[in-house]
Amino acid sequence: MIKIKTTNSLYEPEKVDVGIVHIGLGAFHRAHQAVYIEKNLNRHQGGDWGICAVNIRSNTQLVDQLKANDCRYHIAEYQDSKNVELREVNAIRDALFAGEDKEPLFAKLVSEKTKIVTLTVTEKGYYLAPADKTLRQDDPSIQHDIANPTAPKTAPGILVEALYRRKDLGLPPFTILSCDNMPNNGNLTRQAVCGLAEHRSKAFAQWIHDNVAFPSSMVDRIVPAMSDASRERLQQELNCHDENAVMCEAFSQWVVEDNFPQGRPDWEHDGVQMVEDVHPFETMKLRLLNGSHSLLAYVGLAAKYKTVAQAVADEKFAALIRHYMSVEAAPTLDLPEEVKVREYIESLISRFANDSLQHQLSQIAMDGSQKIPQRWLNGAEERLSSEEERVLSATTLGVAAWLFYVRGEDLEGNKHKVDDPMAQTLHELHDRCSDSASLIREALKQKDIFSKTLSQNESFSKAVLKAYQTLISSGVAECLSFNSSDTANFGG
Ligand code: CS2
């Protein structure tokens, strides 16, 4: 028997004003930020921190469906397959699809009531080169926004134009809060926005730099993309007939840098951790949780697993990520004081094992070129340039398995789609290089992904080559000889 707890909104949604515009209305936003705002509105029985959620590229359907339901939807928070909380959410007060015509979106962005703009546009939505995080001036969408600043397509372009209009109207700028999985996501957002604003004028870019707050934040909640099967399950298991419902784990964390000159919800009473410096939390989460996720995705898919829970149920995979986290990643971290790393690692392993989620490895495998630098490579680089050089066997296996995945074809010749902005480049690389040695050499030269230090590190490239050769000649099992009792010398 499944135990269902139901939580309903305690306020009148139609009386709530919009104080936050959110760009990137996906499942993650609905299950993470919107839930914190829902709790805040419940506690105050209303208020003016409602959300207007916007999509700028795709998913008009979701916007229409939400609007048809007055933006009311449900979240099913699974502790495990037997315990779930079904929560009604009304925090999103308006939804917009800003495709060709962005004026309705600009009307919201220049409203005096809008104090905060939040973003979940994924790593590639910032148009920063993955390795060195500079604005990709050569990207066609960025070039479009440079040429047409008043009718932009990209999130950075929209923010620049909105800030320009607000400045023109004498309105204070809103605070911009990135909720994407990148280290220093506030600084990176500033870099993208100011980099683009420079094309309008250096003075305007400087004004943004001096006047706009870009707090960083660490976001965490496992929210698999919804599918027909998961919708059906919610109907049958929870009697939840809501086409906009989202299913996720019970765990949720949001650590936010406290820098909101125009004000913010008092969400520290709703579970948000307000801190001075988010960086230790971000790197910890990116390198441990997301790093393990990507490792499970590429190595797991090569072993024909489909979900995260299936992969970690295999003790060899559990040993792989335990080794990766404790021996290779944890020593690179400057951990937040209150975190006990062993406990954190074990809690991640049990979150991954939550088999009620059906979290698809193929979802995590998307956009690897944009993800692996902050998840694996930054830490590896620090590790390899430190005095105590080691062979990073799990990380290098990850890189090899990623490279194998982007070939778009498994060992038996079955093809799969590679969803990645660099898919074409990576595909050509496979076509061009006839043997593994030249493939690895050329791949590591991709300077958008690999830093010079890393691509020139011989022990790193040798280990990637060895893992790749073993993978293609003998299969995944041969690559998994990690010891589950592996732990490095770190505190906690
Ligand atoms: C995942 C993340 O898809 C991915 O790349 O690693 O979405 C992950 O589930 C979240 O960051 C968890 O907070």
Short mmCIF file of C-alpha atoms and ligand atoms in Angstrom, two decimals:
data_model
loop_
_atom_site.label_atom_id
_atom_site.label_comp_id
_atom_site.label_asym_id
_atom_site.label_seq_id
_atom_site.Cartn_x
_atom_site.Cartn_y
_atom_site.Cartn_z
CA MET A 1 0.00 0.00 0.00
CA ILE A 2 1.28 3.42 -0.87
CA LYS A 3 1.02 6.16 1.79
CA ILE A 4 -0.13 9.45 0.28
CA LYS A 5 -0.01 12.76 2.10
CA THR A 6 -1.92 15.58 0.41
CA THR A 7 -1.02 19.26 0.81
CA ASN A 8 -3.20 22.04 -0.60
CA SER A 9 -2.63 25.75 -1.13
CA LEU A 10 -3.70 27.90 1.82
CA TYR A 11 -4.13 31.19 -0.04
CA GLU A 12 -6.29 32.71 -2.73
CA PRO A 13 -4.17 32.51 -5.87
CA GLU A 14 -6.05 35.24 -7.75
CA LYS A 15 -5.00 37.75 -5.09
CA VAL A 16 -1.28 37.01 -5.46
CA ASP A 17 0.82 39.51 -7.41
CA VAL A 18 3.78 38.62 -9.65
CA GLY A 19 7.18 39.71 -8.27
CA ILE A 20 9.34 37.14 -10.07
CA VAL A 21 9.69 36.43 -13.78
CA HIS A 22 11.15 33.00 -14.46
CA ILE A 23 12.68 32.02 -17.81
CA GLY A 24 12.70 28.26 -18.48
CA LEU A 25 9.38 26.70 -17.53
CA GLY A 26 10.33 23.03 -17.35
CA ALA A 27 9.70 20.24 -14.89
CA PHE A 28 12.65 21.31 -12.73
CA HIS A 29 11.31 24.82 -12.15
CA ARG A 30 7.86 23.52 -11.31
CA ALA A 31 9.26 21.02 -8.82
CA HIS A 32 11.94 23.20 -7.24
CA GLN A 33 11.72 26.99 -7.13
CA ALA A 34 7.93 27.11 -7.54
CA VAL A 35 7.55 24.78 -4.54
CA TYR A 36 9.65 27.07 -2.31
CA ILE A 37 7.48 30.01 -3.42
CA GLU A 38 4.37 27.92 -2.82
CA LYS A 39 5.52 27.30 0.76
CA ASN A 40 6.20 31.01 1.19
CA LEU A 41 2.75 31.97 -0.11
CA ASN A 42 1.16 29.34 2.12
CA ARG A 43 2.94 30.67 5.18
CA HIS A 44 1.89 34.26 4.44
CA GLN A 45 -1.50 33.19 3.07
CA GLY A 46 -0.69 35.11 -0.11
CA GLY A 47 1.64 37.97 -1.00
CA ASP A 48 3.34 39.51 -4.01
CA TRP A 49 6.02 36.97 -4.81
CA GLY A 50 4.03 35.01 -7.37
CA ILE A 51 5.84 33.81 -10.50
CA CYS A 52 5.28 34.56 -14.16
CA ALA A 53 6.94 31.57 -15.87
CA VAL A 54 8.11 31.90 -19.45
CA ASN A 55 9.37 29.70 -22.23
CA ILE A 56 11.37 31.38 -24.96
CA ARG A 57 12.23 28.53 -27.31
CA SER A 58 10.03 25.49 -27.01
CA ASN A 59 7.05 23.99 -25.24
CA THR A 60 4.11 26.26 -26.11
CA GLN A 61 1.94 23.31 -25.23
CA LEU A 62 2.90 23.33 -21.56
CA VAL A 63 2.21 27.07 -21.36
CA ASP A 64 -1.24 26.59 -22.92
CA GLN A 65 -2.06 23.63 -20.70
CA LEU A 66 -1.01 25.48 -17.57
CA LYS A 67 -3.04 28.55 -18.49
CA ALA A 68 -6.07 26.39 -19.15
CA ASN A 69 -5.79 25.28 -15.50
CA ASP A 70 -5.20 28.79 -14.07
CA CYS A 71 -1.57 27.67 -13.69
CA ARG A 72 -2.53 25.24 -10.92
CA TYR A 73 -0.70 21.91 -10.95
CA HIS A 74 0.54 19.14 -8.66
CA ILE A 75 3.88 17.80 -7.53
CA ALA A 76 4.28 14.18 -6.46
CA GLU A 77 7.26 14.03 -4.11
CA TYR A 78 8.38 10.42 -3.74
CA GLN A 79 10.33 9.52 -0.62
CA ASP A 80 10.40 5.98 -2.02
CA SER A 81 7.90 3.82 -3.84
CA LYS A 82 5.71 3.54 -0.72
CA ASN A 83 5.65 7.12 0.56
CA VAL A 84 4.64 10.15 -1.43
CA GLU A 85 3.44 13.68 -0.81
CA LEU A 86 1.05 15.11 -3.37
CA ARG A 87 1.28 18.88 -3.31
CA GLU A 88 -0.98 21.40 -5.00
CA VAL A 89 1.00 24.36 -6.40
CA ASN A 90 -0.42 27.75 -7.36
CA ALA A 91 2.80 29.79 -7.10
CA ILE A 92 3.00 30.25 -10.87
CA ARG A 93 0.46 32.99 -11.43
CA ASP A 94 1.02 33.53 -15.12
CA ALA A 95 2.67 31.67 -17.98
CA LEU A 96 3.92 33.01 -21.28
CA PHE A 97 5.37 31.63 -24.45
CA ALA A 98 7.63 34.34 -25.86
CA GLY A 99 8.56 32.99 -29.29
CA GLU A 100 8.66 35.44 -32.20
CA ASP A 101 6.87 38.19 -30.30
CA LYS A 102 8.76 39.02 -27.11
CA GLU A 103 6.84 42.23 -26.28
CA PRO A 104 4.46 40.61 -23.73
CA LEU A 105 7.56 39.26 -21.98
CA PHE A 106 9.23 42.69 -22.03
CA ALA A 107 6.06 44.19 -20.52
CA LYS A 108 6.52 41.84 -17.56
CA LEU A 109 10.25 42.45 -17.34
CA VAL A 110 9.94 46.23 -17.25
CA SER A 111 7.07 46.17 -14.76
CA GLU A 112 7.87 47.98 -11.53
CA LYS A 113 6.53 44.94 -9.69
CA THR A 114 9.21 42.62 -11.10
CA LYS A 115 12.02 42.50 -8.56
CA ILE A 116 13.73 39.23 -9.46
CA VAL A 117 14.32 37.35 -12.72
CA THR A 118 15.22 33.69 -12.26
CA LEU A 119 16.63 31.35 -14.89
CA THR A 120 16.71 27.64 -15.68
CA VAL A 121 17.83 27.73 -19.28
CA THR A 122 20.36 24.84 -19.01
CA GLU A 123 24.11 25.23 -19.39
CA LYS A 124 23.95 25.90 -23.13
CA GLY A 125 21.39 28.70 -22.69
CA TYR A 126 24.11 31.05 -21.40
CA TYR A 127 26.15 30.79 -24.61
CA LEU A 128 29.42 30.52 -22.74
CA ALA A 129 32.25 28.35 -24.02
CA PRO A 130 32.20 25.30 -21.69
CA ALA A 131 35.94 25.29 -20.92
CA ASP A 132 36.81 28.96 -20.40
CA LYS A 133 33.28 30.39 -19.97
CA THR A 134 33.65 33.32 -22.33
CA LEU A 135 30.65 34.49 -24.39
CA ARG A 136 30.42 32.54 -27.66
CA GLN A 137 30.37 35.56 -29.97
CA ASP A 138 30.43 33.26 -33.00
CA ASP A 139 27.20 31.46 -32.11
CA PRO A 140 24.47 32.31 -34.68
CA SER A 141 21.90 33.15 -31.96
CA ILE A 142 24.33 35.49 -30.20
CA GLN A 143 25.22 37.07 -33.54
CA HIS A 144 21.51 37.57 -34.14
CA ASP A 145 21.16 39.32 -30.77
CA ILE A 146 24.18 41.52 -31.47
CA ALA A 147 22.62 42.57 -34.79
CA ASN A 148 19.06 42.88 -33.41
CA PRO A 149 19.40 44.00 -29.80
CA THR A 150 15.77 45.12 -29.45
CA ALA A 151 14.37 41.79 -30.70
CA PRO A 152 16.66 39.23 -29.08
CA LYS A 153 16.33 35.43 -29.13
CA THR A 154 18.57 34.29 -26.31
CA ALA A 155 18.15 34.59 -22.54
CA PRO A 156 21.21 36.86 -22.18
CA GLY A 157 19.87 39.01 -25.07
CA ILE A 158 16.45 39.30 -23.40
CA LEU A 159 18.02 40.32 -20.09
CA VAL A 160 20.20 42.96 -21.77
CA GLU A 161 17.25 44.52 -23.61
CA ALA A 162 15.02 44.45 -20.51
CA LEU A 163 17.71 46.12 -18.40
CA TYR A 164 18.23 48.71 -21.16
CA ARG A 165 14.52 49.54 -21.17
CA ARG A 166 14.34 49.73 -17.39
CA LYS A 167 17.33 52.05 -17.27
CA ASP A 168 15.70 54.20 -19.93
CA LEU A 169 12.49 54.38 -17.89
CA GLY A 170 14.41 55.27 -14.75
CA LEU A 171 13.44 52.00 -13.06
CA PRO A 172 15.85 50.12 -10.81
CA PRO A 173 17.20 46.90 -12.34
CA PHE A 174 15.84 43.56 -11.21
CA THR A 175 18.07 41.00 -9.52
CA ILE A 176 19.09 38.11 -11.79
CA LEU A 177 19.24 34.67 -10.14
CA SER A 178 20.58 31.72 -12.10
CA CYS A 179 19.26 28.32 -11.04
CA ASP A 180 21.35 26.25 -13.45
CA ASN A 181 24.00 23.67 -12.62
CA MET A 182 27.13 25.74 -13.15
CA PRO A 183 29.83 26.80 -10.70
CA ASN A 184 29.62 30.51 -9.87
CA ASN A 185 26.42 30.66 -11.86
CA GLY A 186 25.83 34.27 -10.78
CA ASN A 187 29.21 35.44 -12.09
CA LEU A 188 28.80 33.44 -15.27
CA THR A 189 25.40 34.99 -15.90
CA ARG A 190 26.93 38.41 -15.35
CA GLN A 191 29.69 37.50 -17.80
CA ALA A 192 27.18 36.49 -20.49
CA VAL A 193 24.95 39.53 -19.96
CA CYS A 194 27.79 42.07 -19.76
CA GLY A 195 29.61 40.41 -22.68
CA LEU A 196 26.57 40.93 -24.84
CA ALA A 197 25.76 44.39 -23.45
CA GLU A 198 29.22 45.59 -24.52
CA HIS A 199 27.99 45.42 -28.09
CA ARG A 200 25.46 48.13 -27.22
CA SER A 201 28.05 50.23 -25.44
CA LYS A 202 30.89 49.79 -23.02
CA ALA A 203 29.23 52.30 -20.70
CA PHE A 204 25.99 50.28 -20.59
CA ALA A 205 27.90 47.08 -19.84
CA GLN A 206 29.70 48.90 -17.05
CA TRP A 207 26.36 50.17 -15.71
CA ILE A 208 25.09 46.58 -15.53
CA HIS A 209 28.28 45.51 -13.88
CA ASP A 210 27.95 48.22 -11.24
CA ASN A 211 24.20 48.11 -10.65
CA VAL A 212 22.78 44.66 -11.26
CA ALA A 213 23.00 41.93 -8.62
CA PHE A 214 23.73 38.42 -9.88
CA PRO A 215 23.62 36.19 -6.80
CA SER A 216 24.79 32.61 -7.26
CA SER A 217 22.72 29.65 -6.20
CA MET A 218 23.04 25.89 -5.83
CA VAL A 219 19.91 23.99 -6.77
CA ASP A 220 19.25 20.35 -6.03
CA ARG A 221 16.31 18.09 -6.61
CA ILE A 222 16.12 15.06 -8.88
CA VAL A 223 13.27 15.72 -11.29
CA PRO A 224 13.07 13.26 -14.21
CA ALA A 225 11.42 14.52 -17.38
CA MET A 226 7.74 13.55 -17.41
CA SER A 227 6.63 10.87 -19.84
CA ASP A 228 3.28 9.31 -20.75
CA ALA A 229 4.18 6.40 -18.51
CA SER A 230 4.86 8.61 -15.48
CA ARG A 231 1.64 10.59 -16.06
CA GLU A 232 -0.31 7.37 -16.21
CA ARG A 233 1.34 6.17 -13.05
CA LEU A 234 0.29 9.33 -11.19
CA GLN A 235 -3.27 8.78 -12.36
CA GLN A 236 -3.36 5.18 -11.25
CA GLU A 237 -1.27 5.38 -8.11
CA LEU A 238 -2.37 8.78 -6.76
CA ASN A 239 -5.60 9.40 -8.62
CA CYS A 240 -3.92 12.57 -9.89
CA HIS A 241 -5.47 13.49 -13.25
CA ASP A 242 -3.36 16.54 -13.96
CA GLU A 243 -1.54 16.73 -17.27
CA ASN A 244 0.86 19.31 -15.79
CA ALA A 245 1.79 17.27 -12.73
CA VAL A 246 5.48 16.61 -12.05
CA MET A 247 7.03 13.71 -10.22
CA CYS A 248 10.26 14.10 -8.24
CA GLU A 249 12.18 12.90 -5.20
CA ALA A 250 11.26 14.15 -1.73
CA PHE A 251 14.71 15.70 -1.19
CA SER A 252 15.17 19.34 -2.15
CA GLN A 253 17.92 21.90 -1.49
CA TRP A 254 18.42 25.49 -2.53
CA VAL A 255 21.41 27.47 -1.33
CA VAL A 256 21.30 31.12 -2.35
CA GLU A 257 23.78 33.98 -2.02
CA ASP A 258 22.05 36.72 -0.07
CA ASN A 259 22.31 39.63 -2.49
CA PHE A 260 18.89 41.01 -3.49
CA PRO A 261 18.96 44.82 -3.53
CA GLN A 262 15.30 45.00 -4.67
CA GLY A 263 14.10 42.66 -1.93
CA ARG A 264 13.25 38.96 -1.90
CA PRO A 265 10.78 36.55 -0.33
CA ASP A 266 11.70 35.60 3.25
CA TRP A 267 12.19 32.09 1.92
CA GLU A 268 14.81 31.23 4.56
CA HIS A 269 11.73 30.22 6.60
CA ASP A 270 10.69 27.87 3.80
CA GLY A 271 13.89 25.83 3.69
CA VAL A 272 16.08 28.00 1.44
CA GLN A 273 19.62 28.34 2.84
CA MET A 274 20.76 31.95 2.54
CA VAL A 275 24.55 32.20 2.65
CA GLU A 276 27.36 34.64 1.91
CA ASP A 277 29.27 32.27 -0.34
CA VAL A 278 27.57 29.56 -2.39
CA HIS A 279 30.73 28.32 -4.08
CA PRO A 280 31.56 25.44 -1.68
CA PHE A 281 27.99 24.14 -2.01
CA GLU A 282 28.00 24.45 -5.81
CA THR A 283 31.27 22.66 -6.42
CA MET A 284 30.39 19.94 -3.93
CA LYS A 285 27.05 19.27 -5.59
CA LEU A 286 28.35 19.56 -9.16
CA ARG A 287 31.38 17.33 -8.71
CA LEU A 288 29.76 14.75 -6.42
CA LEU A 289 26.10 14.50 -7.43
CA ASN A 290 26.19 15.67 -11.04
CA GLY A 291 29.64 14.15 -11.64
CA SER A 292 28.34 10.74 -10.49
CA HIS A 293 25.20 11.19 -12.54
CA SER A 294 27.20 11.74 -15.73
CA LEU A 295 29.45 8.80 -14.90
CA LEU A 296 26.44 6.53 -14.37
CA ALA A 297 24.91 7.86 -17.58
CA TYR A 298 27.78 7.18 -20.00
CA VAL A 299 29.18 4.04 -18.39
CA GLY A 300 25.68 2.80 -17.53
CA LEU A 301 24.34 3.28 -21.05
CA ALA A 302 27.34 1.39 -22.43
CA ALA A 303 26.33 -1.46 -20.09
CA LYS A 304 22.73 -1.21 -21.41
CA TYR A 305 21.20 0.13 -18.22
CA LYS A 306 18.34 2.55 -18.70
CA THR A 307 17.79 4.25 -15.34
CA VAL A 308 19.94 5.61 -12.53
CA ALA A 309 18.35 3.24 -10.01
CA GLN A 310 19.09 0.21 -12.22
CA ALA A 311 22.72 1.22 -12.59
CA VAL A 312 23.41 1.82 -8.87
CA ALA A 313 21.67 -1.44 -8.00
CA ASP A 314 24.66 -3.09 -9.70
CA GLU A 315 27.32 -3.19 -7.01
CA LYS A 316 30.10 -2.61 -9.51
CA PHE A 317 28.51 0.70 -10.46
CA ALA A 318 27.93 1.63 -6.83
CA ALA A 319 31.64 0.95 -6.25
CA LEU A 320 32.53 3.04 -9.30
CA ILE A 321 30.75 6.16 -8.09
CA ARG A 322 31.81 5.65 -4.49
CA HIS A 323 35.42 5.52 -5.71
CA TYR A 324 34.89 8.50 -8.01
CA MET A 325 33.34 10.63 -5.26
CA SER A 326 35.56 9.72 -2.34
CA VAL A 327 38.93 9.20 -4.01
CA GLU A 328 38.84 11.45 -7.07
CA ALA A 329 36.35 14.27 -6.45
CA ALA A 330 36.07 14.88 -2.68
CA PRO A 331 39.77 15.76 -2.19
CA THR A 332 39.32 18.66 -4.66
CA LEU A 333 36.54 20.24 -2.60
CA ASP A 334 36.59 23.06 -0.18
CA LEU A 335 33.58 21.72 1.70
CA PRO A 336 30.95 23.79 3.49
CA GLU A 337 31.67 23.60 7.23
CA GLU A 338 28.48 21.81 8.18
CA VAL A 339 28.86 19.03 5.59
CA LYS A 340 30.17 15.61 6.51
CA VAL A 341 31.34 14.33 3.18
CA ARG A 342 30.96 10.62 3.87
CA GLU A 343 27.36 11.15 4.90
CA TYR A 344 26.74 13.33 1.88
CA ILE A 345 28.16 10.66 -0.45
CA GLU A 346 26.07 7.90 1.12
CA SER A 347 22.96 10.07 0.98
CA LEU A 348 23.57 10.60 -2.74
CA ILE A 349 23.86 6.87 -3.30
CA SER A 350 20.54 6.26 -1.56
CA ARG A 351 18.88 9.10 -3.51
CA PHE A 352 20.12 7.52 -6.75
CA ALA A 353 18.67 4.19 -5.61
CA ASN A 354 15.13 5.66 -5.36
CA ASP A 355 13.51 3.34 -7.87
CA SER A 356 10.19 5.18 -7.86
CA LEU A 357 11.74 7.84 -10.10
CA GLN A 358 12.69 5.97 -13.28
CA HIS A 359 15.30 8.65 -13.95
CA GLN A 360 16.51 7.93 -17.48
CA LEU A 361 20.28 7.83 -18.05
CA SER A 362 19.67 9.15 -21.57
CA GLN A 363 18.24 12.37 -20.07
CA ILE A 364 21.41 12.93 -18.05
CA ALA A 365 23.59 12.06 -21.06
CA MET A 366 22.25 15.07 -22.98
CA ASP A 367 24.55 18.06 -23.54
CA GLY A 368 27.64 16.32 -22.17
CA SER A 369 30.01 18.81 -23.82
CA GLN A 370 28.41 21.54 -21.70
CA LYS A 371 28.33 19.53 -18.49
CA ILE A 372 31.52 17.54 -18.12
CA PRO A 373 33.94 20.45 -17.62
CA GLN A 374 32.36 21.54 -14.32
CA ARG A 375 31.36 18.03 -13.27
CA TRP A 376 34.62 16.14 -13.90
CA LEU A 377 37.31 18.12 -15.65
CA ASN A 378 37.82 21.12 -13.37
CA GLY A 379 38.40 18.80 -10.42
CA ALA A 380 40.62 16.48 -12.47
CA GLU A 381 42.74 19.41 -13.56
CA GLU A 382 43.22 20.54 -9.97
CA ARG A 383 44.06 17.00 -8.98
CA LEU A 384 46.58 16.44 -11.74
CA SER A 385 48.35 19.72 -11.23
CA SER A 386 48.72 19.13 -7.51
CA GLU A 387 51.91 17.55 -6.29
CA GLU A 388 50.30 14.28 -5.50
CA GLU A 389 49.51 13.19 -9.04
CA ARG A 390 47.36 10.12 -9.37
CA VAL A 391 45.70 8.27 -12.15
CA LEU A 392 42.08 9.30 -12.07
CA SER A 393 40.68 5.99 -13.21
CA ALA A 394 36.96 6.70 -12.72
CA THR A 395 37.13 10.15 -14.29
CA THR A 396 39.11 8.90 -17.27
CA LEU A 397 36.71 5.99 -17.70
CA GLY A 398 33.91 8.58 -17.70
CA VAL A 399 35.62 10.62 -20.42
CA ALA A 400 36.19 7.46 -22.49
CA ALA A 401 32.55 6.35 -22.08
CA TRP A 402 31.30 9.85 -22.96
CA LEU A 403 33.43 9.83 -26.10
CA PHE A 404 32.08 6.41 -26.96
CA TYR A 405 28.51 7.62 -26.38
CA VAL A 406 28.85 10.63 -28.69
CA ARG A 407 29.81 8.31 -31.51
CA GLY A 408 26.04 7.66 -31.68
CA GLU A 409 26.37 3.91 -32.09
CA ASP A 410 26.90 1.12 -29.57
CA LEU A 411 29.18 -1.89 -29.93
CA GLU A 412 26.47 -3.91 -31.67
CA GLY A 413 25.87 -1.16 -34.23
CA ASN A 414 22.57 0.12 -32.69
CA LYS A 415 22.27 3.84 -33.25
CA HIS A 416 21.08 6.48 -30.77
CA LYS A 417 20.52 10.22 -31.03
CA VAL A 418 23.22 12.41 -29.52
CA ASP A 419 21.57 15.52 -28.11
CA ASP A 420 24.39 18.01 -27.70
CA PRO A 421 25.24 21.40 -29.25
CA MET A 422 28.60 19.88 -30.23
CA ALA A 423 27.11 16.64 -31.60
CA GLN A 424 28.15 17.40 -35.17
CA THR A 425 31.76 18.23 -34.27
CA LEU A 426 32.04 15.11 -32.14
CA HIS A 427 30.51 12.95 -34.83
CA GLU A 428 32.98 14.28 -37.39
CA LEU A 429 35.78 13.53 -35.00
CA HIS A 430 34.75 9.87 -34.92
CA ASP A 431 34.50 9.82 -38.72
CA ARG A 432 37.90 11.40 -39.16
CA CYS A 433 39.90 9.30 -36.70
CA SER A 434 40.33 5.72 -37.75
CA ASP A 435 42.10 4.46 -34.64
CA SER A 436 41.53 5.00 -30.91
CA ALA A 437 44.86 6.74 -30.32
CA SER A 438 44.18 9.49 -32.85
CA LEU A 439 40.56 9.78 -31.69
CA ILE A 440 41.61 10.43 -28.08
CA ARG A 441 44.40 12.80 -29.16
CA GLU A 442 42.04 14.83 -31.33
CA ALA A 443 39.18 14.75 -28.83
CA LEU A 444 41.34 16.12 -26.03
CA LYS A 445 42.33 18.98 -28.35
CA GLN A 446 38.72 20.24 -28.32
CA LYS A 447 39.54 23.42 -26.48
CA ASP A 448 35.89 24.28 -25.92
CA ILE A 449 35.79 21.32 -23.55
CA PHE A 450 39.32 20.45 -22.39
CA SER A 451 41.75 22.97 -20.96
CA LYS A 452 45.30 23.01 -22.26
CA THR A 453 46.61 21.69 -18.95
CA LEU A 454 44.39 18.67 -19.22
CA SER A 455 44.86 17.93 -22.90
CA GLN A 456 48.62 18.12 -22.48
CA ASN A 457 48.72 15.91 -19.43
CA GLU A 458 50.18 12.65 -20.60
CA SER A 459 48.99 10.42 -17.79
CA PHE A 460 45.45 11.72 -18.29
CA SER A 461 45.39 11.08 -22.04
CA LYS A 462 47.03 7.66 -21.63
CA ALA A 463 44.42 6.64 -19.06
CA VAL A 464 41.54 7.84 -21.27
CA LEU A 465 43.00 5.89 -24.19
CA LYS A 466 43.42 2.75 -22.13
CA ALA A 467 39.84 2.97 -20.84
CA TYR A 468 38.51 3.59 -24.34
CA GLN A 469 40.39 0.65 -25.81
CA THR A 470 39.24 -1.67 -23.02
CA LEU A 471 35.66 -0.46 -23.43
CA ILE A 472 35.50 -1.12 -27.15
CA SER A 473 37.52 -4.32 -27.17
CA SER A 474 36.25 -6.05 -24.01
CA GLY A 475 33.11 -4.20 -22.89
CA VAL A 476 32.17 -2.29 -19.74
CA ALA A 477 32.58 -5.13 -17.23
CA GLU A 478 36.35 -5.19 -17.90
CA CYS A 479 36.57 -1.49 -17.02
CA LEU A 480 34.90 -1.87 -13.63
CA SER A 481 37.43 -3.08 -11.15
CA PHE A 482 36.75 -0.51 -8.46
CA ASN A 483 36.93 -1.50 -4.84
CA SER A 484 33.82 -0.58 -2.88
CA SER A 485 35.82 0.11 0.27
CA ASP A 486 37.85 2.81 -1.51
CA THR A 487 38.10 5.99 0.48
CA ALA A 488 40.64 8.74 0.32
CA ASN A 489 42.13 10.65 3.18
CA PHE A 490 39.59 13.28 3.79
CA GLY A 491 37.82 14.50 6.88
CA GLY A 492 34.25 13.86 8.03
C1 CS2 B 1 21.26 15.71 -13.91
C2 CS2 B 1 20.64 16.86 -13.12
O1 CS2 B 1 20.30 15.78 -16.07
C3 CS2 B 1 21.33 15.97 -15.41
O2 CS2 B 1 22.37 16.31 -15.93
O3 CS2 B 1 22.54 15.46 -13.41
O4 CS2 B 1 19.50 17.34 -13.71
C4 CS2 B 1 20.35 16.45 -11.66
O5 CS2 B 1 19.31 15.51 -11.59
C5 CS2 B 1 20.01 17.64 -10.80
O6 CS2 B 1 21.02 18.60 -10.90
C6 CS2 B 1 19.80 17.23 -9.35
O7 CS2 B 1 19.74 18.35 -8.55
#
